[in-house]
Short mmCIF file of C-alpha atoms in Angstrom, two decimals:
data_model
loop_
_atom_site.label_atom_id
_atom_site.label_comp_id
_atom_site.label_asym_id
_atom_site.label_seq_id
_atom_site.Cartn_x
_atom_site.Cartn_y
_atom_site.Cartn_z
CA UNK A 135 -139.35 105.43 -112.91
CA UNK A 136 -135.86 105.79 -114.21
CA UNK A 137 -135.95 109.54 -113.89
CA UNK A 138 -137.25 109.44 -110.37
CA UNK A 139 -134.63 106.96 -109.31
CA UNK A 140 -131.96 109.10 -110.89
CA UNK A 141 -133.06 112.28 -109.14
CA UNK A 142 -133.48 110.91 -105.64
CA UNK A 143 -129.77 110.43 -104.96
CA UNK A 144 -129.11 114.00 -106.08
CA UNK A 145 -131.83 115.67 -104.02
CA UNK A 146 -130.03 115.34 -100.64
CA UNK A 147 -126.90 116.85 -102.21
CA UNK A 148 -128.84 119.81 -103.58
CA UNK A 149 -130.49 120.36 -100.17
CA UNK A 150 -127.13 120.31 -98.42
CA UNK A 151 -125.68 122.73 -100.96
CA UNK A 152 -128.64 125.06 -100.48
CA UNK A 153 -128.21 124.97 -96.69
CA UNK A 154 -124.48 125.60 -96.92
CA UNK A 155 -125.04 128.49 -99.33
CA UNK A 156 -127.58 130.07 -97.00
CA UNK A 157 -125.21 129.71 -94.03
CA UNK A 158 -122.36 131.18 -96.08
CA UNK A 159 -124.45 134.11 -97.29
CA UNK A 160 -125.86 134.87 -93.82
CA UNK A 161 -122.61 136.57 -92.76
CA UNK A 162 -122.63 138.88 -95.76
CA UNK A 163 -126.36 139.61 -95.35
CA UNK A 164 -125.73 140.69 -91.75
CA UNK A 165 -122.85 142.90 -92.85
CA UNK A 166 -125.01 144.44 -95.59
CA UNK A 167 -127.83 145.06 -93.11
CA UNK A 168 -125.43 146.72 -90.67
CA UNK A 169 -124.06 148.95 -93.44
CA UNK A 170 -127.61 149.95 -94.46
CA UNK A 171 -128.44 150.91 -90.86
CA UNK A 172 -125.33 153.09 -90.62
CA UNK A 173 -126.19 154.71 -93.93
CA UNK A 174 -129.77 155.47 -92.81
CA UNK A 175 -128.52 156.97 -89.55
CA UNK A 176 -126.07 159.17 -91.46
CA UNK A 177 -128.69 160.30 -93.98
CA UNK A 178 -131.26 161.03 -91.28
CA UNK A 179 -128.82 162.71 -88.88
CA UNK A 180 -130.42 166.15 -89.46
CA UNK A 181 -134.11 165.14 -89.06
CA UNK A 182 -133.21 163.02 -86.03
CA UNK A 183 -131.20 165.90 -84.54
CA UNK A 184 -128.38 163.60 -83.51
CA UNK A 185 -125.93 166.42 -82.80
CA UNK A 186 -128.38 168.20 -80.48
CA UNK A 187 -129.14 164.91 -78.74
CA UNK A 188 -125.45 164.22 -78.14
CA UNK A 189 -124.93 167.74 -76.79
CA UNK A 190 -127.93 167.42 -74.48
CA UNK A 191 -126.64 164.06 -73.22
CA UNK A 192 -123.20 165.54 -72.53
CA UNK A 193 -124.76 168.43 -70.61
CA UNK A 194 -126.85 165.94 -68.61
CA UNK A 195 -123.80 163.85 -67.77
CA UNK A 196 -121.85 166.93 -66.69
CA UNK A 197 -124.60 167.86 -64.23
CA UNK A 198 -124.63 164.43 -62.54
CA UNK A 199 -123.22 164.21 -59.02
CA UNK A 200 -120.66 161.64 -57.86
CA UNK A 201 -123.38 159.89 -55.83
CA UNK A 202 -125.03 158.85 -59.07
CA UNK A 203 -121.84 157.19 -60.30
CA UNK A 204 -121.40 155.45 -56.95
CA UNK A 205 -124.92 154.05 -57.16
CA UNK A 206 -124.47 153.10 -60.83
CA UNK A 207 -121.16 151.27 -60.38
CA UNK A 208 -122.34 149.64 -57.14
CA UNK A 209 -125.49 148.30 -58.83
CA UNK A 210 -123.48 147.06 -61.81
CA UNK A 211 -121.01 145.35 -59.49
CA UNK A 212 -123.84 143.68 -57.56
CA UNK A 213 -125.53 142.39 -60.72
CA UNK A 214 -122.21 141.16 -62.15
CA UNK A 215 -121.43 139.40 -58.87
CA UNK A 216 -124.79 137.63 -58.85
CA UNK A 217 -124.28 136.50 -62.44
CA UNK A 218 -120.77 135.30 -61.56
CA UNK A 219 -122.02 133.28 -58.58
CA UNK A 220 -124.79 131.69 -60.65
CA UNK A 221 -122.42 130.89 -63.54
CA UNK A 222 -119.85 129.34 -61.21
CA UNK A 223 -122.48 127.22 -59.46
CA UNK A 224 -123.90 126.03 -62.80
CA UNK A 225 -120.42 125.25 -64.11
CA UNK A 226 -119.45 123.24 -61.00
CA UNK A 227 -122.70 121.24 -61.14
CA UNK A 228 -123.13 120.64 -64.87
CA UNK A 229 -119.64 121.27 -66.27
CA UNK A 230 -120.67 123.98 -68.73
CA UNK A 231 -121.57 127.67 -68.82
CA UNK A 232 -125.28 128.47 -68.68
CA UNK A 233 -124.91 131.49 -70.99
CA UNK A 234 -122.87 129.51 -73.52
CA UNK A 235 -125.33 126.64 -73.39
CA UNK A 236 -128.29 128.94 -74.04
CA UNK A 237 -126.37 130.64 -76.84
CA UNK A 238 -125.49 127.36 -78.53
CA UNK A 239 -128.89 125.74 -78.00
CA UNK A 240 -131.22 128.62 -78.87
CA UNK A 241 -129.37 131.48 -80.52
CA UNK A 242 -127.03 129.51 -82.78
CA UNK A 243 -129.82 127.85 -84.82
CA UNK A 244 -131.47 131.26 -85.31
CA UNK A 245 -128.19 132.67 -86.62
CA UNK A 246 -127.76 129.84 -89.09
CA UNK A 247 -125.22 127.83 -87.11
CA UNK A 248 -124.52 124.23 -87.99
CA UNK A 249 -126.35 121.71 -85.85
CA UNK A 250 -124.45 119.25 -83.74
CA UNK A 251 -123.50 116.08 -85.50
CA UNK A 252 -125.17 112.86 -84.58
CA UNK A 253 -123.79 110.71 -81.85
CA UNK A 254 -122.73 108.04 -84.29
CA UNK A 255 -120.70 110.51 -86.25
CA UNK A 256 -119.27 112.04 -83.13
CA UNK A 257 -117.98 108.78 -81.76
CA UNK A 258 -116.83 107.24 -84.99
CA UNK A 259 -113.31 105.94 -85.16
CA UNK A 260 -110.45 107.31 -87.18
CA UNK A 261 -111.49 105.08 -90.05
CA UNK A 262 -115.11 106.18 -89.78
CA UNK A 263 -116.39 102.88 -88.38
CA UNK A 264 -119.69 103.55 -86.62
CA UNK A 265 -119.45 100.26 -84.73
CA UNK A 266 -117.12 102.06 -82.31
CA UNK A 267 -120.14 103.95 -81.03
CA UNK A 268 -121.41 100.74 -79.46
CA UNK A 269 -117.94 100.06 -78.06
CA UNK A 270 -118.06 103.54 -76.56
CA UNK A 271 -121.34 102.76 -74.84
CA UNK A 272 -119.91 99.52 -73.43
CA UNK A 273 -116.93 101.43 -72.02
CA UNK A 274 -119.29 103.53 -69.89
CA UNK A 275 -120.24 100.30 -68.11
CA UNK A 276 -118.94 99.64 -64.60
CA UNK A 277 -116.86 96.44 -64.31
CA UNK A 278 -115.98 94.25 -61.36
CA UNK A 279 -112.39 94.92 -60.26
CA UNK A 280 -110.54 91.63 -60.91
CA UNK A 281 -108.02 92.45 -58.14
CA UNK A 282 -110.46 93.73 -55.53
CA UNK A 283 -109.34 93.46 -51.92
CA UNK A 284 -110.96 91.59 -49.03
CA UNK A 285 -113.37 93.65 -46.97
CA UNK A 286 -112.62 92.16 -43.57
CA UNK A 287 -108.89 91.59 -43.94
CA UNK A 288 -107.97 94.74 -45.88
CA UNK A 289 -110.70 97.37 -46.26
CA UNK A 290 -111.85 97.12 -42.63
CA UNK A 291 -108.28 97.38 -41.34
CA UNK A 292 -107.87 100.62 -43.27
CA UNK A 293 -111.04 101.93 -41.62
CA UNK A 294 -109.79 100.93 -38.17
CA UNK A 295 -106.49 102.76 -38.68
CA UNK A 296 -107.65 105.93 -40.47
CA UNK A 297 -111.33 106.20 -39.54
CA UNK A 298 -112.20 106.64 -43.24
CA UNK A 299 -114.47 104.46 -45.32
CA UNK A 300 -112.58 103.29 -48.44
CA UNK A 301 -115.74 102.01 -50.18
CA UNK A 302 -118.77 104.00 -51.22
CA UNK A 303 -122.32 102.78 -50.75
CA UNK A 304 -122.78 102.74 -54.52
CA UNK A 305 -119.78 100.45 -54.91
CA UNK A 306 -120.92 98.07 -52.17
CA UNK A 307 -124.45 98.02 -53.57
CA UNK A 308 -123.07 96.96 -56.96
CA UNK A 309 -121.18 94.14 -55.23
CA UNK A 310 -124.35 93.00 -53.48
CA UNK A 311 -126.15 92.88 -56.83
CA UNK A 312 -123.25 90.93 -58.34
CA UNK A 313 -123.35 88.36 -55.57
CA UNK A 314 -127.10 87.89 -55.81
CA UNK A 315 -126.94 87.44 -59.58
CA UNK A 316 -123.74 85.40 -59.62
CA UNK A 317 -124.41 83.03 -56.71
CA UNK A 318 -128.20 82.74 -56.41
CA UNK A 319 -129.37 82.70 -60.03
CA UNK A 320 -133.08 82.01 -60.56
CA UNK A 321 -135.06 83.27 -57.55
CA UNK A 322 -137.81 80.67 -58.17
CA UNK A 323 -135.43 77.76 -57.44
CA UNK A 324 -133.90 79.07 -54.23
CA UNK A 325 -133.15 76.74 -51.37
CA UNK A 326 -134.06 77.97 -47.84
CA UNK A 327 -130.45 78.93 -47.09
CA UNK A 328 -130.27 80.75 -50.43
CA UNK A 329 -133.23 82.91 -49.45
CA UNK A 330 -131.42 83.87 -46.26
CA UNK A 331 -128.25 84.69 -48.23
CA UNK A 332 -130.25 86.77 -50.70
CA UNK A 333 -131.35 88.96 -47.80
CA UNK A 334 -127.83 88.92 -46.37
CA UNK A 335 -126.31 90.46 -49.52
CA UNK A 336 -128.88 93.27 -49.36
CA UNK A 337 -128.05 94.27 -45.78
CA UNK A 338 -126.15 97.55 -45.43
CA UNK A 339 -124.81 96.74 -41.96
CA UNK A 340 -121.79 94.35 -42.07
CA UNK A 341 -122.75 92.73 -38.75
CA UNK A 342 -126.25 92.03 -40.05
CA UNK A 343 -124.75 90.33 -43.11
CA UNK A 344 -122.50 88.17 -40.93
CA UNK A 345 -125.43 87.16 -38.67
CA UNK A 346 -127.47 86.20 -41.73
CA UNK A 347 -124.57 84.06 -42.99
CA UNK A 348 -124.53 82.14 -39.72
CA UNK A 349 -128.30 81.67 -39.98
CA UNK A 350 -127.82 80.15 -43.44
CA UNK A 351 -125.16 77.78 -42.05
CA UNK A 352 -127.58 76.68 -39.33
CA UNK A 353 -130.08 75.79 -42.06
CA UNK A 354 -127.45 73.96 -44.11
CA UNK A 355 -123.92 73.24 -42.88
CA UNK A 356 -122.81 72.98 -46.51
CA UNK A 357 -123.96 76.47 -47.59
CA UNK A 358 -120.93 77.58 -49.60
CA UNK A 359 -122.22 81.13 -50.18
CA UNK A 360 -122.39 81.73 -46.43
CA UNK A 361 -118.74 80.73 -46.01
CA UNK A 362 -117.84 83.06 -48.89
CA UNK A 363 -119.50 85.99 -47.10
CA UNK A 364 -117.70 85.15 -43.85
CA UNK A 365 -114.37 84.90 -45.68
CA UNK A 366 -114.93 88.24 -47.35
CA UNK A 367 -116.25 90.23 -44.39
CA UNK A 368 -115.62 88.54 -41.03
CA UNK A 369 -112.08 87.22 -41.55
CA UNK A 370 -109.56 89.79 -40.31
CA UNK A 371 -106.49 88.12 -41.88
CA UNK A 372 -105.76 86.60 -45.28
CA UNK A 373 -104.92 83.28 -43.61
CA UNK A 374 -108.33 83.14 -41.95
CA UNK A 375 -110.03 84.13 -45.21
CA UNK A 376 -108.18 81.33 -47.03
CA UNK A 377 -109.37 78.79 -44.45
CA UNK A 378 -112.99 79.87 -44.90
CA UNK A 379 -112.69 79.80 -48.70
CA UNK A 380 -111.34 76.25 -48.53
CA UNK A 381 -114.34 75.32 -46.39
CA UNK A 382 -116.61 76.99 -48.94
CA UNK A 383 -114.97 75.05 -51.79
CA UNK A 384 -115.35 71.80 -49.88
CA UNK A 385 -119.03 72.55 -49.26
CA UNK A 386 -119.58 73.48 -52.89
CA UNK A 387 -118.08 70.20 -54.07
CA UNK A 388 -120.21 68.19 -51.67
CA UNK A 389 -123.30 70.08 -52.78
CA UNK A 390 -122.71 69.31 -56.44
CA UNK A 391 -121.45 65.75 -55.63
CA UNK A 392 -118.46 66.31 -57.87
CA UNK A 393 -116.73 69.58 -58.75
CA UNK A 394 -116.18 68.40 -62.33
CA UNK A 395 -119.90 68.03 -63.02
CA UNK A 396 -121.62 71.08 -61.62
CA UNK A 397 -125.34 70.78 -61.09
CA UNK A 398 -126.43 74.32 -61.87
CA UNK A 399 -125.01 77.52 -63.33
CA UNK A 400 -124.93 79.25 -59.96
CA UNK A 401 -122.85 76.40 -58.49
CA UNK A 402 -120.39 76.83 -61.36
CA UNK A 403 -120.14 80.55 -60.69
CA UNK A 404 -119.65 79.91 -56.99
CA UNK A 405 -116.83 77.40 -57.54
CA UNK A 406 -115.08 79.73 -60.01
CA UNK A 407 -115.32 82.64 -57.58
CA UNK A 408 -113.97 80.56 -54.66
CA UNK A 409 -111.03 79.17 -56.66
CA UNK A 410 -110.14 82.63 -57.87
CA UNK A 411 -110.16 84.07 -54.36
CA UNK A 412 -108.08 81.13 -53.12
CA UNK A 413 -105.53 81.93 -55.82
CA UNK A 414 -105.51 85.56 -54.70
CA UNK A 415 -105.00 84.46 -51.10
CA UNK A 416 -102.01 82.37 -52.18
CA UNK A 417 -100.63 85.39 -54.07
CA UNK A 418 -100.98 87.65 -51.03
CA UNK A 419 -99.37 85.07 -48.74
CA UNK A 420 -96.30 84.80 -50.96
CA UNK A 421 -97.06 81.44 -52.59
CA UNK A 422 -96.92 82.99 -56.04
CA UNK A 423 -96.10 79.90 -58.10
CA UNK A 424 -99.02 78.09 -56.50
CA UNK A 425 -101.25 81.06 -57.31
CA UNK A 426 -100.11 81.07 -60.95
CA UNK A 427 -100.86 77.34 -61.27
CA UNK A 428 -104.32 77.79 -59.75
CA UNK A 429 -105.12 80.63 -62.14
CA UNK A 430 -103.92 78.69 -65.18
CA UNK A 431 -105.96 75.65 -64.16
CA UNK A 432 -109.01 77.83 -63.60
CA UNK A 433 -108.70 79.45 -67.04
CA UNK A 434 -108.24 76.04 -68.63
CA UNK A 435 -111.17 74.49 -66.75
CA UNK A 436 -113.61 77.34 -67.44
CA UNK A 437 -112.48 78.97 -70.72
CA UNK A 438 -115.89 80.53 -71.40
CA UNK A 439 -115.76 82.76 -68.31
CA UNK A 440 -113.39 85.26 -69.89
CA UNK A 441 -115.49 88.20 -68.74
CA UNK A 442 -114.14 87.61 -65.22
CA UNK A 443 -110.73 88.84 -66.47
CA UNK A 444 -108.79 86.18 -64.59
CA UNK A 445 -105.91 86.82 -66.98
CA UNK A 446 -105.33 90.17 -65.25
CA UNK A 447 -104.73 88.34 -61.97
CA UNK A 448 -102.36 86.02 -63.84
CA UNK A 449 -100.45 88.93 -65.40
CA UNK A 450 -99.86 90.56 -62.01
CA UNK A 451 -98.63 87.31 -60.46
CA UNK A 452 -96.30 86.60 -63.40
CA UNK A 453 -94.87 90.12 -63.14
CA UNK A 454 -94.15 89.46 -59.47
CA UNK A 455 -92.23 86.33 -60.53
CA UNK A 456 -90.48 88.44 -63.20
CA UNK A 457 -91.51 85.79 -65.73
CA UNK A 458 -91.61 88.31 -68.57
CA UNK A 459 -91.69 85.69 -71.33
CA UNK A 460 -94.87 84.21 -69.84
CA UNK A 461 -96.32 87.70 -69.49
CA UNK A 462 -95.66 88.30 -73.19
CA UNK A 463 -97.38 85.01 -74.03
CA UNK A 464 -100.50 86.02 -72.08
CA UNK A 465 -100.51 89.45 -73.74
CA UNK A 466 -100.23 87.85 -77.18
CA UNK A 467 -103.48 86.03 -76.46
CA UNK A 468 -105.50 88.82 -74.85
CA UNK A 469 -104.08 92.01 -76.40
CA UNK A 470 -106.14 91.42 -79.52
CA UNK A 471 -107.95 94.07 -81.55
CA UNK A 472 -111.27 92.23 -81.23
CA UNK A 473 -111.10 91.97 -77.41
CA UNK A 474 -111.91 94.73 -74.91
CA UNK A 475 -108.84 96.55 -73.66
CA UNK A 476 -107.94 97.49 -70.11
CA UNK A 477 -105.28 99.53 -68.38
CA UNK A 478 -103.61 96.29 -67.27
CA UNK A 479 -103.28 95.07 -70.86
CA UNK A 480 -102.09 98.39 -72.33
CA UNK A 481 -99.68 99.41 -69.56
CA UNK A 482 -98.22 95.92 -69.12
CA UNK A 483 -97.46 95.85 -72.85
CA UNK A 484 -95.82 99.28 -72.49
CA UNK A 485 -93.84 98.08 -69.46
CA UNK A 486 -92.38 95.12 -71.35
CA UNK A 487 -91.28 97.30 -74.26
CA UNK A 488 -89.96 100.02 -71.97
CA UNK A 489 -88.02 97.49 -69.90
CA UNK A 490 -86.04 96.44 -72.98
CA UNK A 491 -84.57 99.95 -73.48
CA UNK A 492 -85.16 101.92 -70.27
CA UNK A 493 -81.93 100.93 -68.48
CA UNK A 494 -79.83 102.73 -71.14
CA UNK A 495 -82.32 105.45 -72.11
CA UNK A 496 -81.18 109.07 -71.82
CA UNK A 497 -83.31 112.03 -72.98
CA UNK A 498 -80.20 114.04 -73.90
CA UNK A 499 -78.69 111.23 -75.96
CA UNK A 500 -82.03 110.52 -77.63
CA UNK A 501 -82.43 114.18 -78.60
CA UNK A 502 -78.95 114.16 -80.22
CA UNK A 503 -79.02 110.87 -82.11
CA UNK A 504 -82.78 110.29 -82.35
CA UNK A 505 -84.76 107.30 -81.13
CA UNK A 506 -83.79 103.78 -82.09
CA UNK A 507 -86.39 101.30 -83.35
CA UNK A 508 -86.77 99.65 -79.95
CA UNK A 509 -87.05 103.03 -78.19
CA UNK A 510 -89.62 104.19 -80.74
CA UNK A 511 -91.67 101.03 -80.10
CA UNK A 512 -91.51 101.66 -76.35
CA UNK A 513 -92.58 105.30 -76.74
CA UNK A 514 -95.45 104.33 -79.05
CA UNK A 515 -96.58 101.69 -76.53
CA UNK A 516 -96.58 104.32 -73.77
CA UNK A 517 -98.55 106.72 -75.97
CA UNK A 518 -101.04 103.95 -76.68
CA UNK A 519 -101.46 103.19 -72.98
CA UNK A 520 -101.79 106.85 -72.00
CA UNK A 521 -104.42 107.42 -74.68
CA UNK A 522 -106.43 104.51 -73.33
CA UNK A 523 -106.23 105.74 -69.72
CA UNK A 524 -104.58 109.15 -69.20
CA UNK A 525 -104.98 109.04 -65.40
CA UNK A 526 -102.47 106.24 -64.72
CA UNK A 527 -99.10 108.08 -65.20
CA UNK A 528 -99.65 110.51 -62.32
CA UNK A 529 -100.12 107.57 -59.94
CA UNK A 530 -97.15 105.63 -61.33
CA UNK A 531 -94.93 108.74 -61.14
CA UNK A 532 -96.28 109.41 -57.63
CA UNK A 533 -97.49 112.84 -58.62
CA UNK A 534 -100.79 111.92 -57.00
CA UNK A 535 -101.41 109.91 -53.83
CA UNK A 536 -102.85 106.42 -54.08
CA UNK A 537 -105.85 105.07 -52.17
CA UNK A 538 -107.27 101.58 -51.79
CA UNK A 539 -108.85 100.49 -55.08
CA UNK A 540 -112.66 100.18 -55.26
CA UNK A 541 -114.50 96.91 -55.82
CA UNK A 542 -115.72 98.16 -59.20
CA UNK A 543 -113.92 100.18 -61.85
CA UNK A 544 -114.79 102.18 -64.92
CA UNK A 545 -112.51 101.41 -67.84
CA UNK A 546 -110.45 104.42 -68.93
CA UNK A 547 -111.50 106.20 -65.73
CA UNK A 548 -109.75 107.29 -62.56
CA UNK A 549 -111.05 104.25 -60.68
CA UNK A 550 -109.29 101.90 -63.12
CA UNK A 551 -106.11 104.00 -62.84
CA UNK A 552 -106.16 103.70 -59.03
CA UNK A 553 -106.72 99.94 -59.22
CA UNK A 554 -103.92 99.42 -61.75
CA UNK A 555 -101.32 101.61 -60.04
CA UNK A 556 -102.09 100.12 -56.62
CA UNK A 557 -100.94 96.65 -57.73
CA UNK A 558 -98.50 97.44 -60.56
CA UNK A 559 -96.47 100.39 -59.26
CA UNK A 560 -93.96 97.96 -57.71
CA UNK A 561 -93.44 96.24 -61.08
CA UNK A 562 -92.66 99.56 -62.80
CA UNK A 563 -90.20 100.44 -60.03
CA UNK A 564 -88.50 97.06 -60.41
CA UNK A 565 -87.78 97.70 -64.11
CA UNK A 566 -84.77 100.03 -64.03
CA UNK A 567 -85.42 103.30 -65.88
CA UNK A 568 -88.99 102.42 -66.87
CA UNK A 569 -90.52 105.23 -64.80
CA UNK A 570 -87.93 107.66 -66.17
CA UNK A 571 -88.92 106.76 -69.73
CA UNK A 572 -92.59 107.14 -68.80
CA UNK A 573 -91.87 110.53 -67.21
CA UNK A 574 -90.10 111.80 -70.35
CA UNK A 575 -92.67 110.63 -72.89
CA UNK A 576 -96.19 110.30 -71.48
CA UNK A 577 -97.25 113.95 -71.96
CA UNK A 578 -96.43 113.75 -75.66
CA UNK A 579 -99.55 111.62 -76.08
CA UNK A 580 -101.81 114.66 -75.80
CA UNK A 581 -100.16 116.30 -78.82
CA UNK A 582 -101.21 113.29 -80.90
CA UNK A 583 -104.84 113.12 -79.81
CA UNK A 584 -107.08 115.44 -81.87
CA UNK A 585 -108.61 118.38 -80.04
CA UNK A 586 -111.49 118.72 -79.44
CA UNK A 587 -111.72 115.04 -78.55
CA UNK A 588 -114.23 114.14 -81.24
CA UNK A 589 -111.93 111.45 -82.62
CA UNK A 590 -109.35 109.21 -81.07
CA UNK A 591 -105.93 108.35 -82.41
CA UNK A 592 -105.55 104.65 -81.64
CA UNK A 593 -108.80 104.18 -79.73
CA UNK A 594 -112.31 105.53 -80.05
CA UNK A 595 -112.93 108.93 -78.41
CA UNK A 596 -112.47 109.27 -74.68
CA UNK A 597 -115.90 108.80 -73.01
CA UNK A 598 -117.46 111.75 -71.24
CA UNK A 599 -119.13 109.63 -68.57
CA UNK A 600 -116.04 108.77 -66.54
CA UNK A 601 -116.06 111.70 -64.11
CA UNK A 602 -119.63 111.13 -62.89
CA UNK A 603 -119.19 107.37 -62.48
CA UNK A 604 -115.80 107.74 -60.77
CA UNK A 605 -117.24 110.16 -58.23
CA UNK A 606 -119.76 107.45 -57.32
CA UNK A 607 -117.15 104.70 -57.12
CA UNK A 608 -114.33 106.53 -55.31
CA UNK A 609 -114.54 107.86 -51.71
CA UNK A 610 -115.22 111.52 -51.08
CA UNK A 611 -111.77 112.19 -49.57
CA UNK A 612 -110.12 111.30 -52.89
CA UNK A 613 -109.69 114.04 -55.49
CA UNK A 614 -111.04 112.51 -58.69
CA UNK A 615 -108.81 112.95 -61.72
CA UNK A 616 -110.67 114.59 -64.63
CA UNK A 617 -109.74 114.29 -68.29
CA UNK A 618 -109.86 116.42 -70.31
CA UNK A 619 -109.48 119.29 -67.88
CA UNK A 620 -112.47 121.61 -68.02
CA UNK A 621 -111.47 125.16 -68.76
CA UNK A 622 -113.42 128.04 -67.30
CA UNK A 623 -115.91 129.33 -69.87
CA UNK A 624 -115.34 132.77 -71.37
CA UNK A 625 -118.50 134.21 -69.84
CA UNK A 626 -117.38 133.34 -66.30
CA UNK A 627 -114.05 135.10 -66.86
CA UNK A 628 -115.78 138.06 -68.53
CA UNK A 629 -118.32 138.36 -65.71
CA UNK A 630 -115.58 138.16 -63.09
CA UNK A 631 -113.61 140.90 -64.85
CA UNK A 632 -116.69 143.09 -65.22
CA UNK A 633 -117.62 142.59 -61.57
CA UNK A 634 -114.10 143.47 -60.40
CA UNK A 635 -113.92 146.54 -62.66
CA UNK A 636 -117.30 147.87 -61.51
CA UNK A 637 -116.43 147.25 -57.86
CA UNK A 638 -113.15 149.14 -58.28
CA UNK A 639 -114.96 152.09 -59.89
CA UNK A 640 -117.51 152.13 -57.09
CA UNK A 641 -114.79 152.13 -54.43
CA UNK A 642 -112.79 154.88 -56.13
CA UNK A 643 -115.90 157.01 -56.67
CA UNK A 644 -116.88 156.61 -53.03
CA UNK A 645 -113.41 157.42 -51.69
CA UNK A 646 -112.49 160.22 -54.16
CA UNK A 647 -115.78 161.69 -55.50
CA UNK A 648 -114.32 165.03 -56.66
CA UNK A 649 -111.35 163.42 -58.39
CA UNK A 650 -113.55 160.85 -60.15
CA UNK A 651 -115.92 163.62 -61.25
CA UNK A 652 -112.99 165.52 -62.75
CA UNK A 653 -111.82 162.30 -64.42
CA UNK A 654 -115.25 161.62 -65.97
CA UNK A 655 -115.50 165.20 -67.24
CA UNK A 656 -112.00 164.98 -68.69
CA UNK A 657 -112.90 161.75 -70.49
CA UNK A 658 -116.10 163.27 -71.90
CA UNK A 659 -114.19 166.38 -73.04
CA UNK A 660 -111.58 164.18 -74.75
CA UNK A 661 -114.30 162.28 -76.56
CA UNK A 662 -115.98 165.49 -77.72
CA UNK A 663 -112.67 166.98 -78.85
CA UNK A 664 -111.85 163.81 -80.77
CA UNK A 665 -115.20 163.95 -82.55
CA UNK A 666 -114.64 167.65 -83.33
CA UNK A 667 -111.17 167.00 -84.74
CA UNK A 668 -112.50 164.19 -86.90
CA UNK A 669 -115.22 166.43 -88.32
CA UNK A 670 -112.68 169.21 -89.01
CA UNK A 671 -110.35 166.74 -90.72
CA UNK A 672 -113.17 165.54 -92.93
CA UNK A 673 -114.11 169.13 -93.81
CA UNK A 674 -110.48 169.98 -94.60
CA UNK A 675 -110.16 166.88 -96.77
CA UNK A 676 -113.29 167.84 -98.73
CA UNK A 677 -111.96 171.37 -99.35
CA UNK A 678 -108.60 170.02 -100.50
CA UNK A 679 -110.36 167.58 -102.83
CA UNK A 680 -112.48 170.40 -104.36
CA UNK A 681 -109.43 172.66 -104.85
#
C-alpha cells in the first residue's frame, strides 16, 4: 500500500515528461526523415533518370503556347479569388480563419502540438485563482442599466426627430422580462389586473401596451404597475412622467396599506422601482439635492437590494453637485475587492484622482522631472479603469460619436461604455485638465496587459462575449467598438496576394503573349544555367580536393 501510494503522485509527472519529450523529439524526427528522403533521391538519381526527366520537362515547357499560360494563370486567379471570398465571409461571421481553424483543430494534434488549456486555466487570475473563472462567466451576463432613460419622454422623442429606433427588440424584450419578474412575481397569485399587465409587458406594439395599462386601471384604479407603464411609455415629458410615478407610488401604498410594511415581495420591488424613478425625475428636472436625499433614503430603507446599483445613480448626482468628498465616501464603500466592479466605479475613482493633479499636469514637464506620487496614482487609476473597460476613453475624448444608452448593458462592453460616457462626459469636462491627462495616458494601459489576453493585469481576462452581446443591445446604425481588434488572418492576406499576383500574370500574358513567352523562356534558361554552374563548381571543387 505504501509503495502504491508513493508511486501514484509520480505517475502523472512521468506521463507529462514522456509527452513533452515526444513533442520535443518530433521536430528532429521530421528533420531526420526529410534528410533521409533527400539522400534517397540523390542516391537513386541515376535509376530514376532525374536529369532526363528535368530535360524533358524543360522541352515540354518551351513548346507551350502563351494561351496555356493565360488559361493557367486565369484558373489560378479564379480559384484564389473564390478562396479569398470564402475566407473573408467566414472571418466576418465567426471572427476566425477557416483554414487556420482546421489547421489548429485537426492538423496540430497530428503533428504533436500542445492541446488548448482548460477554460479554468485560461481564465485564471494573475495569482492563479480559479475562482475568477466564475467571475468571468458572471461578467458575460447582461445587466439592467441603472441610468436608463424614459421611453416616452426621451427615447420616443429621439425617434420622432431622427426617424431611428434607439432600442433593439432584444433590449426591449429583456426589459419586458424584467418587469414581469420584478413586478408580478408568482404567476399563481396574480390579481386580475396583474394578468392584464403580464400580457401588456409582452406586447411589442407600444400602443397595445398603453391600451392594456388602461384596461388594468379599469379593473383596479389602484393598479400601480399600470401607472408605471404609462409613466414610462405614454408620458412625453419628465414632468408628466413624475406625476404618473407619484400616482403609482400612492396606489402602491394604498394597496399595501402602509409603505413601511409591504405585503408581498413584488410590492416591495414595485415601490423601490417607483421611488428610484422619482429620484431620477428629480435629477433630470434640476432638483439634484432632493434626488440625492431620495436615493440615500432608498438605500437606507432597502439595503439588501444592492443589485439594483442605486449607488451609481447617487454617484452621478453627487458629481453634478460637485460634492467630491461625498463621492469619495460612496466609492470607499462600493469600490471593494469583493464587490462587482463597473465602469462607473472605476472611472469615477480615476476622475477623482485625476482631478487632484490634472489642472497643473503637463506631458513635457512630466517627461523631464518624472511623475509625482499623486500623478502616478492618477495614471494608475486611469490604467485600472481602461483595463476594466477599454471602450470608454474614445467616447470621453469624443473620438467616437455617442448615442442614447440602451436599457441593458454588458459590463466591460461597448454598451456599458456608451451608458457611462452619456451621463459622465460632462463631469470629466468640468474637471480642468482631466481629459488631457486621460488623453496622454490611457493608451499606455495596453502595454501593461499581457498579450495574448490569456491573463489580466489588475482584473481577470477580458471576456470574449462582449462583441456578440453588444451587437444585440446596441442599434444597427451604431458601429460597435471591438476589443481586442481582430487582425486579418495570415491565410486571408496570403490568398489575396496570390489572387492578385495570378490575376496580374493572366492580364500581362493576355496583353503581351510574345513578351511573356520570352520572359518565361529566359527564366527557365537562367534556372538551367544556374544548375549547370552549380554542378561545374562541385566538379571543380572535387578535382581541387583530389589534387
